[in-house]
């Protein structure tokens, strides 16, 4: 089993029985009434898309989630997960989506640093502290409804002071009326006189500006490199010039196997918008590099014939090669010639066979 989508299926109970499916690449259990904690995920190392939102999960995220180093999308939003968001998520260098909103996560996210992220949300939890620079590119709504988070895109952490009587020990302060000698949120900090503070500020301002500029440039360069690599890995190439759906849409489609041969396996895939396509998953082709594969696909994609289904799109990765065609509802030519031999059969008559042969 490599693809399992059971959304809004009224499922109940734990999912421990799925933990042994070591070939899973896509799992979506959204909108069920599951319960209990997440199982050990050690065997899910092939997982690329994991959607578990609105499913009543509880407990903490297992540490074994850091082993899913092929993961692109992770959505555990709208559950009852508790504990801290594990910093081991930083090892998921291919992760593009991380949805954590509307759980009961606590602690800080200051050390969370996944520069490949394109979609992030941690709103509606009990998080505190500074927002790291790697997450500051996301909108304020991605951090809303927490205990106290600060830093870009939210108000500066300078407006946060210690308060042991409140949850998390910190509250927002008034930046206009705040006394400059108020102790910052770290208990070990000591107040300085306003004169010393001004001197330190003047002495460090130039160095801070240079560090910020250099740091921002380095981070932007790293994000650009990761984005280029991720886009290259996850791109469907269409021949009609218009992208009609994304790879994620294709992987989440309900699939029915049509047949297989020495070249690969063919599936009927029904997308969420109702469109139907035929997908051929090729077996590993020895000695065929990316450039050779793309050149061959360009040739195949230009073929046009009355009796030939044109190639709609293709996808290339080191461990996955897909061909996408328009779905033909009347079956294959082989089935018309040989497959319908039962009572009430409608065989392909000789006039039609001869016409097809003459057109070829």
PDB file of C-alpha atoms in Angstrom, residues 83-339:
ATOM      1  CA  UNK A  83       3.602  19.198  24.631  1.00  0.00           C
ATOM      2  CA  UNK A  84       6.311  21.105  22.826  1.00  0.00           C
ATOM      3  CA  UNK A  85       6.743  21.239  19.068  1.00  0.00           C
ATOM      4  CA  UNK A  86       9.801  18.998  18.609  1.00  0.00           C
ATOM      5  CA  UNK A  87      12.890  20.736  17.272  1.00  0.00           C
ATOM      6  CA  UNK A  88      13.776  17.460  15.553  1.00  0.00           C
ATOM      7  CA  UNK A  89      11.417  18.678  12.803  1.00  0.00           C
ATOM      8  CA  UNK A  90      14.398  20.753  11.646  1.00  0.00           C
ATOM      9  CA  UNK A  91      15.827  17.587  10.102  1.00  0.00           C
ATOM     10  CA  UNK A  92      12.951  17.459   7.573  1.00  0.00           C
ATOM     11  CA  UNK A  93      14.850  19.397   4.939  1.00  0.00           C
ATOM     12  CA  UNK A  94      12.266  18.781   2.170  1.00  0.00           C
ATOM     13  CA  UNK A  95       9.244  19.938   4.183  1.00  0.00           C
ATOM     14  CA  UNK A  96       7.121  22.532   2.341  1.00  0.00           C
ATOM     15  CA  UNK A  97       3.968  22.561   4.515  1.00  0.00           C
ATOM     16  CA  UNK A  98       3.707  22.445   8.321  1.00  0.00           C
ATOM     17  CA  UNK A  99       0.202  22.990   9.746  1.00  0.00           C
ATOM     18  CA  UNK A 100       0.012  22.906  13.560  1.00  0.00           C
ATOM     19  CA  UNK A 101      -2.879  25.286  14.274  1.00  0.00           C
ATOM     20  CA  UNK A 102      -5.653  24.720  16.814  1.00  0.00           C
ATOM     21  CA  UNK A 103      -3.944  22.216  19.089  1.00  0.00           C
ATOM     22  CA  UNK A 104      -2.632  22.543  22.657  1.00  0.00           C
ATOM     23  CA  UNK A 105       1.094  22.856  21.937  1.00  0.00           C
ATOM     24  CA  UNK A 106       3.110  24.689  24.611  1.00  0.00           C
ATOM     25  CA  UNK A 107       6.609  26.095  24.974  1.00  0.00           C
ATOM     26  CA  UNK A 108       8.530  28.117  22.404  1.00  0.00           C
ATOM     27  CA  UNK A 109       9.263  27.862  18.701  1.00  0.00           C
ATOM     28  CA  UNK A 110      12.482  29.887  18.898  1.00  0.00           C
ATOM     29  CA  UNK A 111      14.682  27.036  17.688  1.00  0.00           C
ATOM     30  CA  UNK A 112      12.394  25.911  14.868  1.00  0.00           C
ATOM     31  CA  UNK A 113      14.366  26.400  11.650  1.00  0.00           C
ATOM     32  CA  UNK A 114      12.981  24.731   8.496  1.00  0.00           C
ATOM     33  CA  UNK A 115      14.018  27.087   5.717  1.00  0.00           C
ATOM     34  CA  UNK A 116      12.265  25.083   2.975  1.00  0.00           C
ATOM     35  CA  UNK A 117       8.785  25.863   4.379  1.00  0.00           C
ATOM     36  CA  UNK A 118       6.317  27.581   2.057  1.00  0.00           C
ATOM     37  CA  UNK A 119       3.179  27.086   4.174  1.00  0.00           C
ATOM     38  CA  UNK A 120       3.211  27.364   7.994  1.00  0.00           C
ATOM     39  CA  UNK A 121       0.570  27.915  10.685  1.00  0.00           C
ATOM     40  CA  UNK A 122       0.867  27.550  14.473  1.00  0.00           C
ATOM     41  CA  UNK A 123      -2.082  29.727  15.534  1.00  0.00           C
ATOM     42  CA  UNK A 124      -4.510  28.717  18.250  1.00  0.00           C
ATOM     43  CA  UNK A 125      -2.007  27.040  20.603  1.00  0.00           C
ATOM     44  CA  UNK A 126      -0.368  27.951  23.955  1.00  0.00           C
ATOM     45  CA  UNK A 127       2.995  29.028  22.553  1.00  0.00           C
ATOM     46  CA  UNK A 128       5.227  31.715  24.054  1.00  0.00           C
ATOM     47  CA  UNK A 129       8.445  33.558  23.282  1.00  0.00           C
ATOM     48  CA  UNK A 130      10.183  34.891  20.201  1.00  0.00           C
ATOM     49  CA  UNK A 131       9.344  33.982  16.616  1.00  0.00           C
ATOM     50  CA  UNK A 132      12.534  32.816  14.873  1.00  0.00           C
ATOM     51  CA  UNK A 133      13.768  34.622  11.792  1.00  0.00           C
ATOM     52  CA  UNK A 134      13.152  31.561   9.621  1.00  0.00           C
ATOM     53  CA  UNK A 135       9.386  31.896  10.285  1.00  0.00           C
ATOM     54  CA  UNK A 136       9.083  35.676  10.190  1.00  0.00           C
ATOM     55  CA  UNK A 137       8.172  35.598   6.478  1.00  0.00           C
ATOM     56  CA  UNK A 138       4.729  34.183   7.313  1.00  0.00           C
ATOM     57  CA  UNK A 139       1.743  36.463   8.120  1.00  0.00           C
ATOM     58  CA  UNK A 140       0.685  37.416  11.634  1.00  0.00           C
ATOM     59  CA  UNK A 141      -2.371  35.160  11.306  1.00  0.00           C
ATOM     60  CA  UNK A 142      -0.033  32.148  11.352  1.00  0.00           C
ATOM     61  CA  UNK A 143       0.845  32.968  14.994  1.00  0.00           C
ATOM     62  CA  UNK A 144      -2.447  34.406  16.296  1.00  0.00           C
ATOM     63  CA  UNK A 145      -4.334  33.219  19.398  1.00  0.00           C
ATOM     64  CA  UNK A 146      -1.319  32.012  21.376  1.00  0.00           C
ATOM     65  CA  UNK A 147      -0.349  32.934  24.945  1.00  0.00           C
ATOM     66  CA  UNK A 148       2.348  35.466  24.033  1.00  0.00           C
ATOM     67  CA  UNK A 149       4.436  35.308  20.881  1.00  0.00           C
ATOM     68  CA  UNK A 150       6.561  38.242  19.822  1.00  0.00           C
ATOM     69  CA  UNK A 151       8.856  39.339  17.036  1.00  0.00           C
ATOM     70  CA  UNK A 152       8.271  39.892  13.357  1.00  0.00           C
ATOM     71  CA  UNK A 153       5.525  39.731  12.062  1.00  0.00           C
ATOM     72  CA  UNK A 154       4.087  40.361  15.565  1.00  0.00           C
ATOM     73  CA  UNK A 155       5.082  43.258  17.856  1.00  0.00           C
ATOM     74  CA  UNK A 156       8.685  43.406  19.000  1.00  0.00           C
ATOM     75  CA  UNK A 157       9.850  41.334  21.939  1.00  0.00           C
ATOM     76  CA  UNK A 158      10.982  44.598  23.553  1.00  0.00           C
ATOM     77  CA  UNK A 159       7.331  45.040  24.481  1.00  0.00           C
ATOM     78  CA  UNK A 160       7.335  41.820  26.518  1.00  0.00           C
ATOM     79  CA  UNK A 161       8.156  41.848  30.256  1.00  0.00           C
ATOM     80  CA  UNK A 162       8.350  39.235  32.970  1.00  0.00           C
ATOM     81  CA  UNK A 163       5.206  38.485  34.965  1.00  0.00           C
ATOM     82  CA  UNK A 164       5.267  35.302  37.066  1.00  0.00           C
ATOM     83  CA  UNK A 165       1.522  35.585  37.795  1.00  0.00           C
ATOM     84  CA  UNK A 166       0.508  34.926  34.192  1.00  0.00           C
ATOM     85  CA  UNK A 167       0.661  31.673  32.160  1.00  0.00           C
ATOM     86  CA  UNK A 168       4.063  31.404  30.555  1.00  0.00           C
ATOM     87  CA  UNK A 169       5.394  34.141  32.843  1.00  0.00           C
ATOM     88  CA  UNK A 170       5.217  36.969  30.277  1.00  0.00           C
ATOM     89  CA  UNK A 171       2.762  39.648  29.201  1.00  0.00           C
ATOM     90  CA  UNK A 172       2.602  42.499  26.716  1.00  0.00           C
ATOM     91  CA  UNK A 173       3.783  45.804  28.086  1.00  0.00           C
ATOM     92  CA  UNK A 174       2.944  49.323  26.985  1.00  0.00           C
ATOM     93  CA  UNK A 175       5.866  50.546  24.867  1.00  0.00           C
ATOM     94  CA  UNK A 176       4.949  54.184  25.563  1.00  0.00           C
ATOM     95  CA  UNK A 177       4.768  54.085  29.359  1.00  0.00           C
ATOM     96  CA  UNK A 178       7.238  51.299  30.031  1.00  0.00           C
ATOM     97  CA  UNK A 179      10.063  52.235  32.378  1.00  0.00           C
ATOM     98  CA  UNK A 180      13.413  51.749  30.584  1.00  0.00           C
ATOM     99  CA  UNK A 181      14.744  49.976  33.664  1.00  0.00           C
ATOM    100  CA  UNK A 182      12.124  47.186  33.540  1.00  0.00           C
ATOM    101  CA  UNK A 183      13.738  43.743  33.539  1.00  0.00           C
ATOM    102  CA  UNK A 184      13.342  41.883  30.197  1.00  0.00           C
ATOM    103  CA  UNK A 185      11.687  38.475  29.994  1.00  0.00           C
ATOM    104  CA  UNK A 186      14.878  36.543  30.830  1.00  0.00           C
ATOM    105  CA  UNK A 187      15.172  36.246  34.636  1.00  0.00           C
ATOM    106  CA  UNK A 188      18.964  36.530  34.570  1.00  0.00           C
ATOM    107  CA  UNK A 189      18.892  39.942  32.924  1.00  0.00           C
ATOM    108  CA  UNK A 190      19.851  42.979  34.998  1.00  0.00           C
ATOM    109  CA  UNK A 191      18.574  46.533  34.564  1.00  0.00           C
ATOM    110  CA  UNK A 192      21.018  49.063  33.225  1.00  0.00           C
ATOM    111  CA  UNK A 193      20.930  52.797  33.616  1.00  0.00           C
ATOM    112  CA  UNK A 194      19.459  54.742  30.739  1.00  0.00           C
ATOM    113  CA  UNK A 195      22.855  56.331  30.102  1.00  0.00           C
ATOM    114  CA  UNK A 196      24.623  52.970  29.745  1.00  0.00           C
ATOM    115  CA  UNK A 197      21.785  51.680  27.603  1.00  0.00           C
ATOM    116  CA  UNK A 198      22.129  54.594  25.193  1.00  0.00           C
ATOM    117  CA  UNK A 199      25.902  54.114  24.960  1.00  0.00           C
ATOM    118  CA  UNK A 200      25.546  50.414  24.250  1.00  0.00           C
ATOM    119  CA  UNK A 201      22.876  51.137  21.650  1.00  0.00           C
ATOM    120  CA  UNK A 202      25.061  53.693  19.851  1.00  0.00           C
ATOM    121  CA  UNK A 203      28.149  51.483  19.974  1.00  0.00           C
ATOM    122  CA  UNK A 204      26.390  48.412  18.588  1.00  0.00           C
ATOM    123  CA  UNK A 205      24.047  49.990  16.058  1.00  0.00           C
ATOM    124  CA  UNK A 206      26.424  49.833  13.083  1.00  0.00           C
ATOM    125  CA  UNK A 207      27.478  46.248  13.814  1.00  0.00           C
ATOM    126  CA  UNK A 208      23.883  45.174  14.297  1.00  0.00           C
ATOM    127  CA  UNK A 209      22.856  46.699  10.963  1.00  0.00           C
ATOM    128  CA  UNK A 210      25.718  44.961   9.134  1.00  0.00           C
ATOM    129  CA  UNK A 211      24.915  41.642  10.813  1.00  0.00           C
ATOM    130  CA  UNK A 212      21.241  41.940   9.903  1.00  0.00           C
ATOM    131  CA  UNK A 213      22.004  42.746   6.249  1.00  0.00           C
ATOM    132  CA  UNK A 214      24.525  39.901   5.896  1.00  0.00           C
ATOM    133  CA  UNK A 215      22.271  37.481   7.788  1.00  0.00           C
ATOM    134  CA  UNK A 216      19.202  38.341   5.723  1.00  0.00           C
ATOM    135  CA  UNK A 217      21.145  37.932   2.493  1.00  0.00           C
ATOM    136  CA  UNK A 218      22.446  34.515   3.567  1.00  0.00           C
ATOM    137  CA  UNK A 219      18.988  33.343   4.625  1.00  0.00           C
ATOM    138  CA  UNK A 220      17.392  34.572   1.384  1.00  0.00           C
ATOM    139  CA  UNK A 221      20.082  32.849  -0.663  1.00  0.00           C
ATOM    140  CA  UNK A 222      19.565  29.584   1.212  1.00  0.00           C
ATOM    141  CA  UNK A 223      15.776  29.796   0.862  1.00  0.00           C
ATOM    142  CA  UNK A 224      16.130  30.490  -2.877  1.00  0.00           C
ATOM    143  CA  UNK A 225      18.383  27.457  -3.355  1.00  0.00           C
ATOM    144  CA  UNK A 226      16.039  25.181  -1.417  1.00  0.00           C
ATOM    145  CA  UNK A 227      13.007  26.541  -3.256  1.00  0.00           C
ATOM    146  CA  UNK A 228      14.623  25.912  -6.639  1.00  0.00           C
ATOM    147  CA  UNK A 229      15.529  22.355  -5.649  1.00  0.00           C
ATOM    148  CA  UNK A 230      12.030  21.713  -4.250  1.00  0.00           C
ATOM    149  CA  UNK A 231      10.329  23.117  -7.357  1.00  0.00           C
ATOM    150  CA  UNK A 232      12.538  21.080  -9.618  1.00  0.00           C
ATOM    151  CA  UNK A 233      11.720  17.948  -7.676  1.00  0.00           C
ATOM    152  CA  UNK A 234       7.995  18.561  -7.481  1.00  0.00           C
ATOM    153  CA  UNK A 235       7.120  19.910 -10.934  1.00  0.00           C
ATOM    154  CA  UNK A 236       4.652  18.355 -13.325  1.00  0.00           C
ATOM    155  CA  UNK A 237       5.576  19.272 -16.909  1.00  0.00           C
ATOM    156  CA  UNK A 238       2.504  19.906 -19.081  1.00  0.00           C
ATOM    157  CA  UNK A 239       2.548  19.907 -22.871  1.00  0.00           C
ATOM    158  CA  UNK A 240      -0.509  22.073 -23.432  1.00  0.00           C
ATOM    159  CA  UNK A 241       1.199  25.042 -21.810  1.00  0.00           C
ATOM    160  CA  UNK A 242      -1.353  25.442 -18.984  1.00  0.00           C
ATOM    161  CA  UNK A 243      -0.857  23.848 -15.584  1.00  0.00           C
ATOM    162  CA  UNK A 244      -4.199  22.286 -14.691  1.00  0.00           C
ATOM    163  CA  UNK A 245      -3.268  20.676 -11.364  1.00  0.00           C
ATOM    164  CA  UNK A 246      -0.307  20.142  -9.076  1.00  0.00           C
ATOM    165  CA  UNK A 247       1.565  16.987  -8.166  1.00  0.00           C
ATOM    166  CA  UNK A 248      -0.064  17.052  -4.730  1.00  0.00           C
ATOM    167  CA  UNK A 249      -3.521  17.007  -6.358  1.00  0.00           C
ATOM    168  CA  UNK A 250      -2.501  13.979  -8.378  1.00  0.00           C
ATOM    169  CA  UNK A 251      -1.100  12.102  -5.391  1.00  0.00           C
ATOM    170  CA  UNK A 252      -4.241  12.773  -3.345  1.00  0.00           C
ATOM    171  CA  UNK A 253      -6.612  11.604  -6.097  1.00  0.00           C
ATOM    172  CA  UNK A 254      -8.564   8.391  -5.604  1.00  0.00           C
ATOM    173  CA  UNK A 255      -6.887   5.755  -7.759  1.00  0.00           C
ATOM    174  CA  UNK A 256      -7.971   2.524  -9.430  1.00  0.00           C
ATOM    175  CA  UNK A 257      -5.438   0.204 -11.052  1.00  0.00           C
ATOM    176  CA  UNK A 258      -6.192  -0.416 -14.724  1.00  0.00           C
ATOM    177  CA  UNK A 259      -3.389  -2.851 -15.515  1.00  0.00           C
ATOM    178  CA  UNK A 260       0.344  -3.425 -15.563  1.00  0.00           C
ATOM    179  CA  UNK A 261       3.044  -4.612 -17.914  1.00  0.00           C
ATOM    180  CA  UNK A 262       6.827  -4.758 -18.138  1.00  0.00           C
ATOM    181  CA  UNK A 263       7.010  -0.944 -18.416  1.00  0.00           C
ATOM    182  CA  UNK A 264       4.918  -0.060 -15.377  1.00  0.00           C
ATOM    183  CA  UNK A 265       1.431   0.171 -13.860  1.00  0.00           C
ATOM    184  CA  UNK A 266      -1.508   2.225 -15.157  1.00  0.00           C
ATOM    185  CA  UNK A 267      -4.090   3.869 -12.888  1.00  0.00           C
ATOM    186  CA  UNK A 268      -7.341   5.752 -13.292  1.00  0.00           C
ATOM    187  CA  UNK A 269      -7.081   8.837 -11.050  1.00  0.00           C
ATOM    188  CA  UNK A 270     -10.092  10.957 -10.063  1.00  0.00           C
ATOM    189  CA  UNK A 271      -8.983  14.421  -8.888  1.00  0.00           C
ATOM    190  CA  UNK A 272     -10.803  16.349  -6.177  1.00  0.00           C
ATOM    191  CA  UNK A 273     -12.290  18.725  -8.780  1.00  0.00           C
ATOM    192  CA  UNK A 274     -13.836  15.760 -10.638  1.00  0.00           C
ATOM    193  CA  UNK A 275     -11.382  15.601 -13.534  1.00  0.00           C
ATOM    194  CA  UNK A 276     -10.258  12.106 -14.493  1.00  0.00           C
ATOM    195  CA  UNK A 277      -6.828  11.235 -15.889  1.00  0.00           C
ATOM    196  CA  UNK A 278      -4.863   8.084 -16.596  1.00  0.00           C
ATOM    197  CA  UNK A 279      -1.487   7.842 -14.881  1.00  0.00           C
ATOM    198  CA  UNK A 280       1.258   5.405 -15.791  1.00  0.00           C
ATOM    199  CA  UNK A 281       3.865   4.823 -13.103  1.00  0.00           C
ATOM    200  CA  UNK A 282       7.002   3.633 -14.851  1.00  0.00           C
ATOM    201  CA  UNK A 283       9.312   0.986 -13.538  1.00  0.00           C
ATOM    202  CA  UNK A 284      12.890   2.034 -12.889  1.00  0.00           C
ATOM    203  CA  UNK A 285      14.686   2.420 -16.224  1.00  0.00           C
ATOM    204  CA  UNK A 286      18.342   1.535 -15.890  1.00  0.00           C
ATOM    205  CA  UNK A 287      20.809   3.891 -17.528  1.00  0.00           C
ATOM    206  CA  UNK A 288      18.213   6.597 -18.177  1.00  0.00           C
ATOM    207  CA  UNK A 289      19.211   9.957 -16.721  1.00  0.00           C
ATOM    208  CA  UNK A 290      17.002  12.979 -16.301  1.00  0.00           C
ATOM    209  CA  UNK A 291      18.135  14.674 -19.506  1.00  0.00           C
ATOM    210  CA  UNK A 292      17.591  11.523 -21.610  1.00  0.00           C
ATOM    211  CA  UNK A 293      14.173  11.017 -20.031  1.00  0.00           C
ATOM    212  CA  UNK A 294      13.100  14.618 -20.709  1.00  0.00           C
ATOM    213  CA  UNK A 295      14.268  14.457 -24.337  1.00  0.00           C
ATOM    214  CA  UNK A 296      12.333  11.235 -24.860  1.00  0.00           C
ATOM    215  CA  UNK A 297       9.212  12.755 -23.273  1.00  0.00           C
ATOM    216  CA  UNK A 298       9.478  15.818 -25.540  1.00  0.00           C
ATOM    217  CA  UNK A 299       9.408  13.497 -28.550  1.00  0.00           C
ATOM    218  CA  UNK A 300       6.488  11.469 -27.226  1.00  0.00           C
ATOM    219  CA  UNK A 301       4.604  14.630 -26.255  1.00  0.00           C
ATOM    220  CA  UNK A 302       4.713  15.921 -29.837  1.00  0.00           C
ATOM    221  CA  UNK A 303       3.159  12.771 -31.309  1.00  0.00           C
ATOM    222  CA  UNK A 304      -0.334  13.371 -32.690  1.00  0.00           C
ATOM    223  CA  UNK A 305      -2.533  10.704 -34.285  1.00  0.00           C
ATOM    224  CA  UNK A 306      -6.235   9.918 -34.522  1.00  0.00           C
ATOM    225  CA  UNK A 307      -5.764   6.587 -32.716  1.00  0.00           C
ATOM    226  CA  UNK A 308      -3.139   7.751 -30.244  1.00  0.00           C
ATOM    227  CA  UNK A 309      -3.848   9.291 -26.843  1.00  0.00           C
ATOM    228  CA  UNK A 310      -1.525  12.274 -26.512  1.00  0.00           C
ATOM    229  CA  UNK A 311       0.758  12.607 -23.502  1.00  0.00           C
ATOM    230  CA  UNK A 312      -0.691  15.317 -21.240  1.00  0.00           C
ATOM    231  CA  UNK A 313       2.144  15.721 -18.720  1.00  0.00           C
ATOM    232  CA  UNK A 314       5.060  13.922 -17.118  1.00  0.00           C
ATOM    233  CA  UNK A 315       6.913  13.949 -13.829  1.00  0.00           C
ATOM    234  CA  UNK A 316      10.532  12.989 -13.188  1.00  0.00           C
ATOM    235  CA  UNK A 317      12.299  12.286  -9.916  1.00  0.00           C
ATOM    236  CA  UNK A 318      15.068   9.904  -9.011  1.00  0.00           C
ATOM    237  CA  UNK A 319      12.647   7.472  -7.372  1.00  0.00           C
ATOM    238  CA  UNK A 320       9.437   8.261  -9.297  1.00  0.00           C
ATOM    239  CA  UNK A 321       8.508   8.674 -12.968  1.00  0.00           C
ATOM    240  CA  UNK A 322       4.919   9.348 -14.007  1.00  0.00           C
ATOM    241  CA  UNK A 323       3.150   9.822 -17.345  1.00  0.00           C
ATOM    242  CA  UNK A 324      -0.259  11.536 -17.379  1.00  0.00           C
ATOM    243  CA  UNK A 325      -2.850  11.067 -20.139  1.00  0.00           C
ATOM    244  CA  UNK A 326      -6.488  11.980 -20.658  1.00  0.00           C
ATOM    245  CA  UNK A 327      -8.608   9.076 -19.452  1.00  0.00           C
ATOM    246  CA  UNK A 328     -10.369   7.090 -22.188  1.00  0.00           C
ATOM    247  CA  UNK A 329     -13.526   5.556 -20.716  1.00  0.00           C
ATOM    248  CA  UNK A 330     -14.008   2.820 -23.338  1.00  0.00           C
ATOM    249  CA  UNK A 331     -11.021   0.738 -22.271  1.00  0.00           C
ATOM    250  CA  UNK A 332      -7.941  -0.337 -24.172  1.00  0.00           C
ATOM    251  CA  UNK A 333      -7.602  -1.616 -27.715  1.00  0.00           C
ATOM    252  CA  UNK A 334      -6.450  -4.956 -26.291  1.00  0.00           C
ATOM    253  CA  UNK A 335      -9.715  -5.249 -24.356  1.00  0.00           C
ATOM    254  CA  UNK A 336     -11.770  -4.482 -27.463  1.00  0.00           C
ATOM    255  CA  UNK A 337      -9.876  -7.113 -29.442  1.00  0.00           C
ATOM    256  CA  UNK A 338      -9.555  -9.877 -26.847  1.00  0.00           C
ATOM    257  CA  UNK A 339     -11.111  -9.017 -23.507  1.00  0.00           C
TER     258      UNK A 339
END
